[in-house]
Amino acid sequence: MDALFPALAAGSDRPALRFGAETLTYDELGRVAGALAVRIAGAGRVAVWATPTARTAVAVVAALLAGVPAIPLNPRTGERELAHILGDSTPGVVLAGADDDLPAGLAELPRIDVETAVAHDTPVSANSGGRPGDPESAALIVYTSGTTGPPKGVVLSHRAIAASLDALEEAWAWTGDDVLVHALPLFHVHGLILGILGPLRRGGSVRHLGAFSVEGVARELGAGGGTMLFGVPTMYHRIADALAGDPALVRALAEARLLVSGSAALPVHDHERITAATGRTVVERYGMTETLMLCSLGVHPQTPASVPVGSPPRPGSVGLPLRGVELRLVEEDGSELGAPYDGERVGEIQVKGPNLFSAYLNRPDATAAAFDGEWFRTGDVAVREPDGYVRIVGRKATDLIKSGGYKIGAGEIENALLDHPAVREAAVTGEPDPDLGERIVAWVVAEDAAKPPTAGELADHVAGQLAPHKRPRTVHFLRALPRNDMGKLLKKALPEALAEALDG
Ligand code: MLC
Ligand code: AMP
């Protein structure tokens, strides 16, 4: 197998990573990650306390070099979710920064502090390009929400990561000269695989902002040296809001080579505002934790035949399947929607390709249920335009919410709410939100209607059990949840039940 990071083996004094004031060159990254790889070889699986720092990048690269699967942990993960992830993935060690305060849930696990400073005696590891190992071996286990139950661990192989990153190289003419700017979290595929492993595979560099801010984007892009920006739609929405009063931001976006949005749909209004102010179009791409990247608009004359040269901007479209990805639309009755496409008939997106995950960890049932024969069911519903361009129009499961680019299952939040002593019944839905795409709304029947808990108390409870981004942003209190004669909850009737409650 092609080692994932040829530029690490070569070593050089070119910058590989920059997080704030901290920079690591390829030579330095090769040394520190190579030394850590030697320490963790044979450790089983390793958990990585995935703060937005250089340590996380070093830890993950070390695990990949050592051939040890890494489990990135959201450092804000609440008690219940952390216990589930650790119980399910059974890591042998946790990699963290020396000053990271780890929660009690990790106290039992041996800890290795990740160094980013190169000690004088650190040798250039013979390992630093990564041993050509088994391409099918697990590289990362990334947890992702389903409609019900706790998150599932998606096992991603070295093969899947290499295939997806190399397809993007082609579609975006992504080279070692590119300097990627982003502020995405490092415990999901967007920020970690595309945002850190992507530049390292190309021999380019990444500048991570630590936390998202419009000022950070304006400073680092364009004249600041950054050539590409990756973000979720919420970030582009906040950029679009700021453009009118910020000529430096307009210049920075106008000078960048490539602006990419993904993880959720970027509303056409935000596409238009950015183009009107900067003359640039945001390139939308579509992917999923289980499949890595599936479709994108193409941007460069060298793009492959599958993506027409100079494809015109098409807000609302995610473009064409990337190299190696086979994509079909399947109607409700199981029949495939073939060409000629009309841009109107809708079907579920199903995919095949070398970019797909290997399995859900410990969940052969869920893995089997996710496939229709060899085809992975994405659950996303789309149409294809006459020229094959894919336009996503919805999702099969209404119990999946995409908020700020995070996928969140209604069921896991309902279960966490039901654990609160003052909650008798709970239902969770997503509502459109201009900033987050969707906003989590909780509908709660209190144990004691005269003394309901506060909305803030319930939000804190969910944040503490699961993660802050899973907390409800709105809480409605009802006397009863609407149900049919069989006792089944009628989520569509919730707004009506609220209106009646307010009237009465
Ligand atoms: C607020 N906070 C709380 C809290 N209320 N903390 C604990 N308890 C409470 N009750 C804190 C938060 O932790 C955070 O702290 C701050 O308040 C703001 O939180 P927020 O409101 O949730 O953040 P927000 O500003 O809305 O974040 C927007 C965002 C973020 C866009 C920056 O949503 C984001 O990073 N999204 C990226 C998601 C992503 O990477 N998805 C990719 C999935 S992969 P503090 O200290 O941070 O301010 C995928 C596949 C693909 O989808 O195709 O890519
Ligand atoms: P996750 O499970 O967090 O990896 O999220 C994957 C889901 O994000 C996909 O199934 C889509 O629903 C959604 N998604 C990702 N990119 C896009 C996009 N460009 N447009 C619309 N939806 C997207």
Coordinates of C-alpha atoms and ligand atoms in Angstrom, one line a residue:
M1 CA 0.0 0.0 0.0
D2 CA 1.0 3.6 -0.6
A3 CA 2.1 4.9 2.8
L4 CA -0.4 7.6 3.8
F5 CA 2.2 10.4 4.2
P6 CA 5.0 10.2 1.7
A7 CA 6.1 13.8 2.6
L8 CA 6.7 12.7 6.2
A9 CA 9.2 10.1 5.1
A10 CA 11.0 12.6 2.9
G11 CA 11.2 15.2 5.7
S12 CA 11.7 18.9 5.0
D13 CA 11.7 22.2 6.8
R14 CA 8.4 23.1 5.1
P15 CA 5.6 23.8 7.6
A16 CA 3.2 20.9 8.0
L17 CA 1.0 22.1 10.9
R18 CA 0.3 25.5 12.4
F19 CA -2.0 25.9 15.4
G20 CA -1.8 29.5 16.7
A21 CA 1.9 30.2 17.5
E22 CA 2.9 26.6 17.3
T23 CA 4.3 25.3 14.0
L24 CA 5.7 21.9 13.1
T25 CA 7.7 21.3 9.9
Y26 CA 7.5 17.9 8.1
D27 CA 10.9 17.1 9.7
E28 CA 9.6 17.9 13.2
L29 CA 6.3 16.2 12.7
G30 CA 8.1 13.1 11.4
R31 CA 10.3 13.0 14.5
V32 CA 7.7 13.6 17.2
A33 CA 5.0 11.4 15.6
G34 CA 7.6 8.7 14.7
A35 CA 8.8 8.6 18.3
L36 CA 5.3 8.4 19.7
A37 CA 4.5 5.7 17.1
V38 CA 7.3 3.5 18.6
R39 CA 5.8 4.0 22.1
I40 CA 2.2 3.0 21.1
A41 CA 3.0 0.2 18.7
G42 CA 1.2 -2.8 20.0
A43 CA -1.1 -0.8 22.3
G44 CA -4.3 -2.2 20.8
R45 CA -6.5 0.8 20.1
V46 CA -5.7 4.3 21.3
A47 CA -8.1 7.0 22.3
V48 CA -7.1 10.5 21.4
W49 CA -8.3 13.5 23.5
A50 CA -9.0 15.5 20.3
T51 CA -8.6 19.1 21.4
P52 CA -8.1 21.5 18.5
T53 CA -4.3 21.5 19.0
A54 CA -1.2 20.2 17.3
R55 CA -1.1 17.4 19.9
T56 CA -4.2 15.8 18.3
A57 CA -2.6 15.9 14.9
V58 CA 0.6 14.4 16.2
A59 CA -1.3 11.7 18.1
V60 CA -3.4 10.6 15.2
V61 CA -0.4 10.6 12.8
A62 CA 1.6 8.5 15.3
A63 CA -1.3 6.0 15.5
L64 CA -1.5 5.8 11.7
L65 CA 2.3 5.3 11.4
A66 CA 2.2 2.6 14.1
G67 CA -0.8 0.8 12.5
V68 CA -2.8 1.3 15.7
P69 CA -6.5 2.3 15.3
A70 CA -7.2 5.7 16.8
I71 CA -10.5 6.8 18.4
P72 CA -10.8 10.6 18.4
L73 CA -12.8 11.7 21.5
N74 CA -14.7 15.0 21.6
P75 CA -13.1 16.7 24.7
R76 CA -16.6 18.0 25.6
T77 CA -18.2 14.6 25.5
G78 CA -20.5 14.1 28.5
E79 CA -20.4 11.2 31.0
R80 CA -22.9 8.9 29.4
E81 CA -21.6 9.2 25.9
L82 CA -17.9 8.8 27.0
A83 CA -18.8 5.7 29.0
H84 CA -20.4 4.2 25.9
I85 CA -17.6 5.0 23.6
L86 CA -14.9 3.6 25.9
G87 CA -16.9 0.5 26.7
D88 CA -17.5 -0.1 23.0
S89 CA -14.1 0.6 21.6
T90 CA -11.9 -0.6 24.6
P91 CA -8.8 1.5 24.0
G92 CA -5.6 0.4 25.7
V93 CA -4.3 3.9 26.3
V94 CA -5.4 7.6 26.0
L95 CA -3.2 10.1 24.3
A96 CA -3.6 13.7 25.6
G97 CA -1.7 16.9 26.4
A98 CA 0.2 17.1 29.6
D99 CA -2.0 20.0 30.8
D100 CA -5.3 18.4 29.7
D101 CA -7.7 17.8 32.6
L102 CA -9.2 14.4 31.7
P103 CA -12.7 13.4 33.1
A104 CA -13.2 10.7 35.7
G105 CA -14.4 8.3 33.0
L106 CA -10.8 8.2 31.6
A107 CA -9.1 7.8 35.0
E108 CA -8.7 4.0 34.7
L109 CA -6.9 4.2 31.3
P110 CA -3.1 4.5 31.1
R111 CA -2.2 7.9 29.7
I112 CA 0.6 9.0 27.4
D113 CA 1.2 12.7 27.2
V114 CA 1.8 13.8 23.6
E115 CA 4.9 16.0 23.0
T116 CA 5.0 18.4 20.1
A117 CA 8.5 19.7 20.9
V118 CA 11.4 17.8 19.2
A119 CA 13.9 16.6 21.8
H120 CA 17.5 16.9 20.6
D121 CA 18.1 13.2 20.6
T122 CA 14.9 12.3 18.7
P123 CA 15.9 10.3 15.7
V124 CA 14.2 10.6 12.4
S125 CA 12.1 7.5 12.7
A126 CA 12.6 4.8 10.1
N127 CA 8.9 4.6 10.4
S128 CA 8.0 8.1 9.7
G129 CA 6.5 7.5 6.2
G130 CA 4.3 4.7 7.7
R131 CA 5.0 1.1 7.0
P132 CA 3.3 -0.2 3.9
G133 CA 0.8 -2.2 6.0
D134 CA -2.5 -3.9 5.3
P135 CA -4.6 -1.3 3.5
E136 CA -7.7 -2.9 5.0
S137 CA -6.5 -2.5 8.6
A138 CA -8.5 0.0 10.7
A139 CA -7.0 3.5 10.8
L140 CA -9.7 5.4 12.7
I141 CA -12.9 4.6 14.6
V142 CA -15.2 7.6 14.5
Y143 CA -18.4 7.7 16.5
T144 CA -21.5 8.9 14.7
S145 CA -25.2 9.2 15.7
G146 CA -28.0 7.1 14.5
T147 CA -31.8 7.8 14.8
T148 CA -32.0 5.7 18.0
G149 CA -29.6 4.4 20.6
P150 CA -26.1 5.6 21.3
P151 CA -23.6 6.5 18.6
K152 CA -21.9 3.8 16.5
G153 CA -18.2 3.4 15.9
V154 CA -17.4 3.7 12.2
V155 CA -14.3 1.7 11.3
L156 CA -12.3 3.5 8.6
S157 CA -9.4 1.7 6.9
H158 CA -6.2 3.2 5.5
R159 CA -7.5 2.3 2.1
A160 CA -10.7 4.3 2.5
I161 CA -8.8 7.4 3.7
A162 CA -6.2 7.3 0.9
A163 CA -8.9 6.7 -1.7
S164 CA -11.1 9.6 -0.6
L165 CA -8.2 12.1 -0.2
D166 CA -6.8 11.2 -3.6
A167 CA -10.2 11.6 -5.3
L168 CA -10.3 15.1 -3.8
E169 CA -6.8 15.8 -5.0
E170 CA -8.0 15.3 -8.5
A171 CA -11.3 17.1 -8.2
W172 CA -9.8 20.2 -6.5
A173 CA -6.3 20.1 -8.0
W174 CA -5.2 20.0 -4.4
T175 CA -1.4 20.1 -4.2
G176 CA 1.5 20.4 -1.8
D177 CA 1.5 24.1 -2.4
D178 CA -1.9 24.6 -0.8
V179 CA -2.2 26.0 2.6
L180 CA -5.5 25.0 4.2
V181 CA -7.2 27.2 6.7
H182 CA -9.9 25.8 9.0
A183 CA -11.4 25.8 12.5
L184 CA -13.3 22.5 12.4
P185 CA -13.3 20.1 15.4
L186 CA -10.8 17.3 15.1
F187 CA -13.1 14.4 16.2
H188 CA -15.1 14.1 13.0
V189 CA -14.1 13.2 9.5
H190 CA -14.4 16.7 8.1
G191 CA -11.9 18.4 10.4
L192 CA -9.6 15.4 11.0
I193 CA -9.5 13.5 7.8
L194 CA -10.0 16.2 5.2
G195 CA -8.7 19.0 7.3
I196 CA -5.5 17.5 8.8
L197 CA -4.7 14.2 7.0
G198 CA -5.6 15.8 3.7
P199 CA -2.9 18.5 3.7
L200 CA -0.4 16.0 5.1
R201 CA -1.1 13.5 2.4
R202 CA -0.4 16.2 -0.2
G203 CA 2.7 17.5 1.5
G204 CA 1.0 20.8 2.0
S205 CA 0.2 22.6 5.2
V206 CA -2.7 23.4 7.5
R207 CA -3.4 26.3 9.7
H208 CA -6.0 25.6 12.4
L209 CA -7.7 28.6 14.0
G210 CA -8.3 26.8 17.3
A211 CA -11.8 28.2 17.4
F212 CA -13.9 29.5 14.5
S213 CA -14.0 33.3 14.1
V214 CA -14.6 35.4 11.0
E215 CA -11.5 37.5 12.0
G216 CA -9.3 34.4 12.0
V217 CA -10.5 33.5 8.5
A218 CA -9.8 37.1 7.3
R219 CA -6.4 37.0 8.8
E220 CA -5.2 33.7 7.5
L221 CA -6.7 33.4 4.0
G222 CA -5.5 35.2 0.9
A223 CA -2.7 37.7 1.7
G224 CA -2.3 35.8 5.0
G225 CA -1.0 32.9 2.9
G226 CA -3.9 30.5 3.1
T227 CA -5.1 29.2 -0.3
M228 CA -8.1 27.0 0.8
L229 CA -10.9 27.3 3.4
F230 CA -12.9 24.3 4.6
G231 CA -16.0 24.9 6.7
V232 CA -19.5 23.8 7.6
P233 CA -22.5 26.0 6.4
T234 CA -22.9 27.7 9.8
M235 CA -19.3 29.1 9.4
Y236 CA -20.1 30.3 5.8
H237 CA -23.4 31.8 7.1
R238 CA -21.5 33.8 9.7
I239 CA -18.9 34.9 7.1
A240 CA -21.8 36.0 4.8
D241 CA -23.3 38.0 7.6
A242 CA -20.0 39.8 8.2
L243 CA -19.0 40.6 4.6
A244 CA -20.9 43.8 4.2
G245 CA -18.8 45.7 6.8
D246 CA -15.5 44.0 6.4
P247 CA -13.4 44.8 3.3
A248 CA -10.5 42.7 4.6
L249 CA -12.7 39.6 4.8
V250 CA -14.0 40.3 1.2
R251 CA -10.4 40.5 0.0
A252 CA -9.3 37.4 1.8
L253 CA -12.1 35.3 0.3
A254 CA -11.6 36.8 -3.1
E255 CA -7.9 35.9 -3.1
A256 CA -8.3 32.3 -1.9
R257 CA -8.0 29.5 -4.5
L258 CA -10.8 27.4 -3.1
L259 CA -13.6 27.8 -0.6
V260 CA -15.2 24.5 0.3
S261 CA -18.4 23.9 2.3
G262 CA -19.7 20.5 3.4
S263 CA -21.3 18.4 6.2
A264 CA -24.7 19.9 5.5
A265 CA -26.4 21.9 2.7
L266 CA -25.2 25.5 2.3
P267 CA -28.4 27.6 1.7
V268 CA -28.6 29.2 -1.7
H269 CA -29.0 32.6 0.0
D270 CA -25.6 32.2 1.6
H271 CA -24.0 31.1 -1.6
E272 CA -25.5 34.2 -3.3
R273 CA -24.4 36.6 -0.6
I274 CA -20.8 35.3 -0.7
T275 CA -20.6 35.4 -4.5
A276 CA -22.2 38.9 -4.7
A277 CA -19.6 40.3 -2.3
T278 CA -16.5 38.5 -3.4
G279 CA -17.0 37.2 -6.9
R280 CA -16.2 33.7 -5.7
T281 CA -18.4 30.7 -5.6
V282 CA -18.3 28.3 -2.6
V283 CA -17.6 24.7 -3.8
E284 CA -20.0 22.3 -2.2
R285 CA -19.1 18.7 -1.5
Y286 CA -21.1 15.9 0.0
G287 CA -19.9 13.1 2.3
M288 CA -20.6 11.1 5.3
T289 CA -18.6 9.5 8.1
E290 CA -19.3 6.0 6.7
T291 CA -18.4 6.8 3.1
L292 CA -16.0 9.7 3.4
M293 CA -16.4 12.0 0.4
L294 CA -18.9 11.1 -2.3
C295 CA -19.6 14.1 -4.6
S296 CA -18.2 17.5 -5.4
L297 CA -18.3 20.4 -7.8
G298 CA -15.1 20.4 -9.8
V299 CA -13.0 23.5 -10.0
H300 CA -10.0 23.2 -12.2
P301 CA -9.2 22.4 -15.8
Q302 CA -7.3 19.3 -14.7
T303 CA -10.3 17.8 -13.1
P304 CA -11.2 14.3 -14.4
A305 CA -13.5 13.6 -17.2
S306 CA -16.3 12.8 -14.7
V307 CA -16.3 16.5 -13.7
P308 CA -16.7 18.7 -16.7
V309 CA -13.9 21.3 -17.1
G310 CA -14.8 24.6 -15.5
S311 CA -18.1 23.3 -14.2
P312 CA -20.3 26.3 -13.7
P313 CA -21.3 27.2 -10.1
R314 CA -24.5 25.6 -9.2
P315 CA -25.8 26.6 -5.7
G316 CA -27.9 23.8 -4.3
S317 CA -26.0 21.1 -6.1
V318 CA -23.3 18.8 -4.7
G319 CA -21.9 18.1 -8.1
L320 CA -20.9 14.7 -9.5
P321 CA -19.6 11.6 -7.9
L322 CA -15.9 11.7 -7.2
R323 CA -13.4 9.3 -8.9
G324 CA -14.1 5.7 -7.8
V325 CA -17.5 6.5 -6.3
E326 CA -20.5 4.6 -7.9
L327 CA -23.8 6.3 -7.0
R328 CA -27.4 5.3 -7.7
L329 CA -30.8 6.7 -6.7
V330 CA -33.3 4.1 -5.5
E331 CA -37.0 4.7 -5.3
E332 CA -39.3 3.7 -2.4
D333 CA -40.2 0.5 -4.2
G334 CA -36.6 -0.5 -4.6
S335 CA -36.3 0.3 -8.3
E336 CA -33.3 2.1 -9.5
L337 CA -33.7 5.6 -11.1
G338 CA -31.7 5.4 -14.3
A339 CA -30.7 7.9 -16.9
P340 CA -32.0 10.0 -18.5
Y341 CA -32.4 12.0 -15.4
D342 CA -35.0 14.7 -15.1
G343 CA -34.1 16.7 -12.0
E344 CA -37.4 15.8 -10.5
R345 CA -37.7 12.1 -9.6
V346 CA -36.4 11.5 -6.1
G347 CA -34.6 8.5 -4.7
E348 CA -32.3 7.4 -1.9
I349 CA -28.6 7.9 -2.6
Q350 CA -26.8 4.5 -2.5
V351 CA -23.1 4.2 -3.1
K352 CA -20.2 1.9 -3.6
G353 CA -16.5 2.5 -3.8
P354 CA -13.0 2.2 -2.2
N355 CA -13.9 5.1 0.1
L356 CA -16.4 3.2 2.1
F357 CA -16.0 2.2 5.8
S358 CA -15.3 -1.4 6.8
A359 CA -18.0 -1.9 9.5
Y360 CA -19.7 -0.5 12.5
L361 CA -17.6 -1.6 15.5
N362 CA -19.3 -4.5 17.3
R363 CA -22.5 -4.0 15.3
P364 CA -22.8 -6.7 12.6
D365 CA -26.6 -6.2 12.7
A366 CA -26.3 -2.4 12.0
T367 CA -23.6 -3.0 9.4
A368 CA -25.8 -5.5 7.5
A369 CA -28.9 -3.2 7.8
A370 CA -26.9 -0.3 6.3
F371 CA -26.4 -2.1 2.9
D372 CA -28.6 -3.1 0.1
G373 CA -26.4 -5.9 -1.3
E374 CA -23.1 -4.2 -2.0
W375 CA -24.7 -0.7 -2.0
F376 CA -24.5 1.5 1.1
R377 CA -27.7 3.2 1.9
T378 CA -26.9 6.8 2.8
G379 CA -30.5 7.7 3.9
D380 CA -30.1 11.0 1.9
V381 CA -32.8 11.6 -0.7
A382 CA -31.8 13.4 -4.0
V383 CA -32.6 14.1 -7.6
R384 CA -30.2 14.1 -10.5
E385 CA -30.2 16.8 -13.1
P386 CA -30.2 15.8 -16.8
D387 CA -26.3 16.1 -16.8
G388 CA -26.1 13.8 -13.8
Y389 CA -25.4 16.5 -11.1
V390 CA -26.8 15.5 -7.7
R391 CA -29.1 17.7 -5.7
I392 CA -29.9 16.6 -2.2
V393 CA -33.5 17.3 -1.3
G394 CA -34.0 15.6 2.0
R395 CA -33.4 12.7 4.3
K396 CA -35.3 9.5 4.9
A397 CA -35.1 9.6 8.7
T398 CA -36.8 12.6 10.3
D399 CA -35.2 11.6 13.6
L400 CA -31.7 12.7 12.4
I401 CA -30.9 16.3 13.0
K402 CA -28.0 18.2 11.4
S403 CA -27.1 21.2 13.6
G404 CA -24.0 23.3 12.9
G405 CA -22.9 20.4 10.7
Y406 CA -23.1 17.9 13.5
K407 CA -25.3 14.8 13.0
I408 CA -27.5 14.3 16.1
G409 CA -30.0 11.5 16.7
A410 CA -33.3 12.6 18.3
G411 CA -33.4 9.3 20.2
E412 CA -30.2 9.8 22.1
I413 CA -31.4 13.2 23.3
E414 CA -34.8 11.8 24.3
N415 CA -33.1 9.1 26.3
A416 CA -30.9 11.7 28.1
L417 CA -33.9 13.9 28.8
L418 CA -35.9 11.0 30.2
D419 CA -33.0 10.4 32.6
H420 CA -33.7 13.7 34.2
P421 CA -35.8 13.2 37.4
A422 CA -38.1 16.1 36.6
V423 CA -39.0 14.8 33.1
R424 CA -41.8 12.4 32.6
E425 CA -42.0 12.3 28.8
A426 CA -39.8 13.8 26.1
A427 CA -39.7 14.1 22.3
V428 CA -37.0 15.8 20.2
T429 CA -37.3 17.4 16.8
G430 CA -35.2 19.6 14.5
E431 CA -36.5 23.0 13.3
P432 CA -35.0 25.1 10.6
D433 CA -32.5 27.6 11.9
P434 CA -30.7 30.3 9.7
D435 CA -27.4 29.9 11.6
L436 CA -27.3 26.2 12.5
G437 CA -29.3 24.8 9.6
E438 CA -31.4 22.9 12.1
R439 CA -32.0 23.7 15.8
I440 CA -32.7 21.0 18.4
V441 CA -36.2 21.4 20.0
A442 CA -37.3 19.4 23.0
W443 CA -40.9 18.8 23.9
V444 CA -41.2 17.9 27.5
V445 CA -43.9 16.7 29.9
A446 CA -42.7 17.5 33.4
E447 CA -43.1 15.1 36.3
D448 CA -44.8 17.9 38.2
A449 CA -46.5 20.3 35.9
A450 CA -46.6 22.9 38.7
K451 CA -42.8 22.8 39.0
P452 CA -41.2 22.1 35.6
P453 CA -37.5 22.2 35.3
T454 CA -36.0 25.2 33.5
A455 CA -35.0 25.0 29.8
G456 CA -31.4 25.9 30.9
E457 CA -31.3 23.1 33.4
L458 CA -32.4 20.6 30.7
A459 CA -29.9 22.0 28.2
D460 CA -27.1 21.6 30.8
H461 CA -28.2 18.1 31.6
V462 CA -28.0 17.0 27.9
A463 CA -24.7 18.9 27.5
G464 CA -23.2 17.1 30.5
Q465 CA -24.5 13.6 29.6
L466 CA -23.9 13.7 25.8
A467 CA -22.2 16.8 24.4
P468 CA -22.9 20.6 24.3
H469 CA -23.8 20.6 20.6
K470 CA -26.6 18.0 21.4
R471 CA -28.3 20.3 23.9
P472 CA -31.8 21.5 23.1
R473 CA -31.8 25.2 22.0
T474 CA -35.6 25.5 22.6
V475 CA -37.7 23.6 25.2
H476 CA -41.5 23.5 25.1
F477 CA -43.5 22.2 28.0
L478 CA -46.7 20.3 27.3
R479 CA -49.3 18.6 29.5
A480 CA -49.1 15.4 27.3
L481 CA -47.4 14.4 24.1
P482 CA -49.8 13.8 21.2
R483 CA -50.1 10.0 20.5
N484 CA -52.3 7.9 18.3
D485 CA -54.7 5.2 19.5
M486 CA -51.8 2.7 19.7
G487 CA -49.9 5.1 21.9
K488 CA -47.4 5.9 19.2
L489 CA -45.9 9.4 19.5
L490 CA -47.1 11.8 16.7
K491 CA -44.1 14.1 16.2
K492 CA -45.9 16.0 13.4
A493 CA -48.7 17.0 15.8
L494 CA -46.4 18.5 18.4
P495 CA -46.7 22.2 17.1
E496 CA -50.5 21.8 17.2
A497 CA -50.4 20.4 20.7
L498 CA -48.3 23.4 21.8
A499 CA -50.7 25.8 20.2
E500 CA -53.6 24.1 22.0
A501 CA -51.6 24.2 25.3
L502 CA -51.0 27.9 24.9
D503 CA -54.6 28.6 24.0
G504 CA -55.9 26.6 26.9
Ligands
MLC1 C1 -23.2 26.6 25.6 N1 -22.0 26.0 25.8 C2 -22.2 25.0 26.7 C3 -23.6 25.1 27.1 N2 -24.1 26.1 26.4 N3 -21.4 24.1 27.3 C4 -21.9 23.3 28.2 N4 -23.2 23.3 28.6 C5 -24.1 24.2 28.1 N5 -25.3 24.2 28.5 C6 -20.7 26.3 25.1 C7 -20.2 25.4 24.1 O1 -19.5 24.3 24.5 C8 -19.3 26.4 23.3 O2 -18.1 26.7 24.0 C9 -20.1 27.6 23.3 O3 -20.9 27.5 24.5 C10 -20.9 27.8 22.1 O4 -21.5 26.6 21.8 P1 -22.4 26.3 20.6 O5 -23.5 27.3 20.6 O6 -22.8 24.9 20.5 O7 -21.4 26.6 19.4 P2 -21.7 27.3 18.1 O8 -21.2 28.7 18.2 O9 -23.1 27.2 17.8 O10 -20.8 26.5 17.1 C11 -21.0 26.6 15.7 C12 -19.9 25.9 15.0 C13 -19.9 24.4 15.5 C14 -20.2 26.0 13.6 C15 -18.5 26.5 15.3 O11 -21.3 23.9 15.4 C16 -19.0 23.5 14.8 O12 -17.8 23.5 15.0 N6 -19.5 22.6 13.8 C17 -18.7 21.7 13.1 C18 -19.3 20.4 13.1 C19 -18.5 19.3 12.2 O13 -17.3 19.4 12.2 N7 -19.2 18.5 11.5 C20 -18.6 17.5 10.6 C21 -19.2 16.1 10.9 S1 -18.5 15.0 9.6 P3 -16.8 27.4 23.4 O14 -15.9 27.4 24.5 O15 -16.5 26.5 22.2 O16 -17.3 28.7 22.9 C22 -19.6 15.0 8.4 C23 -19.3 14.4 7.1 C24 -19.0 15.4 6.1 O17 -20.6 15.7 8.5 O18 -19.6 15.4 5.0 O19 -18.3 16.3 6.4
AMP2 P1 -22.2 12.6 9.3 O1 -23.0 11.4 9.6 O2 -22.0 13.5 10.5 O3 -21.0 12.2 8.6 O4 -23.1 13.4 8.3 C1 -23.3 12.9 7.0 C2 -24.6 13.6 6.4 O5 -24.3 15.0 6.3 C3 -24.9 13.1 5.1 O6 -25.7 11.9 5.1 C4 -25.8 14.3 4.6 O7 -27.1 14.2 5.1 C5 -25.1 15.5 5.2 N1 -24.3 16.2 4.3 C6 -22.9 16.2 4.2 N2 -22.5 17.1 3.2 C7 -23.6 17.6 2.7 C8 -23.9 18.6 1.6 N3 -22.9 19.2 1.0 N4 -25.2 18.9 1.4 C9 -26.2 18.3 2.1 N5 -26.0 17.4 3.1 C10 -24.8 17.1 3.4

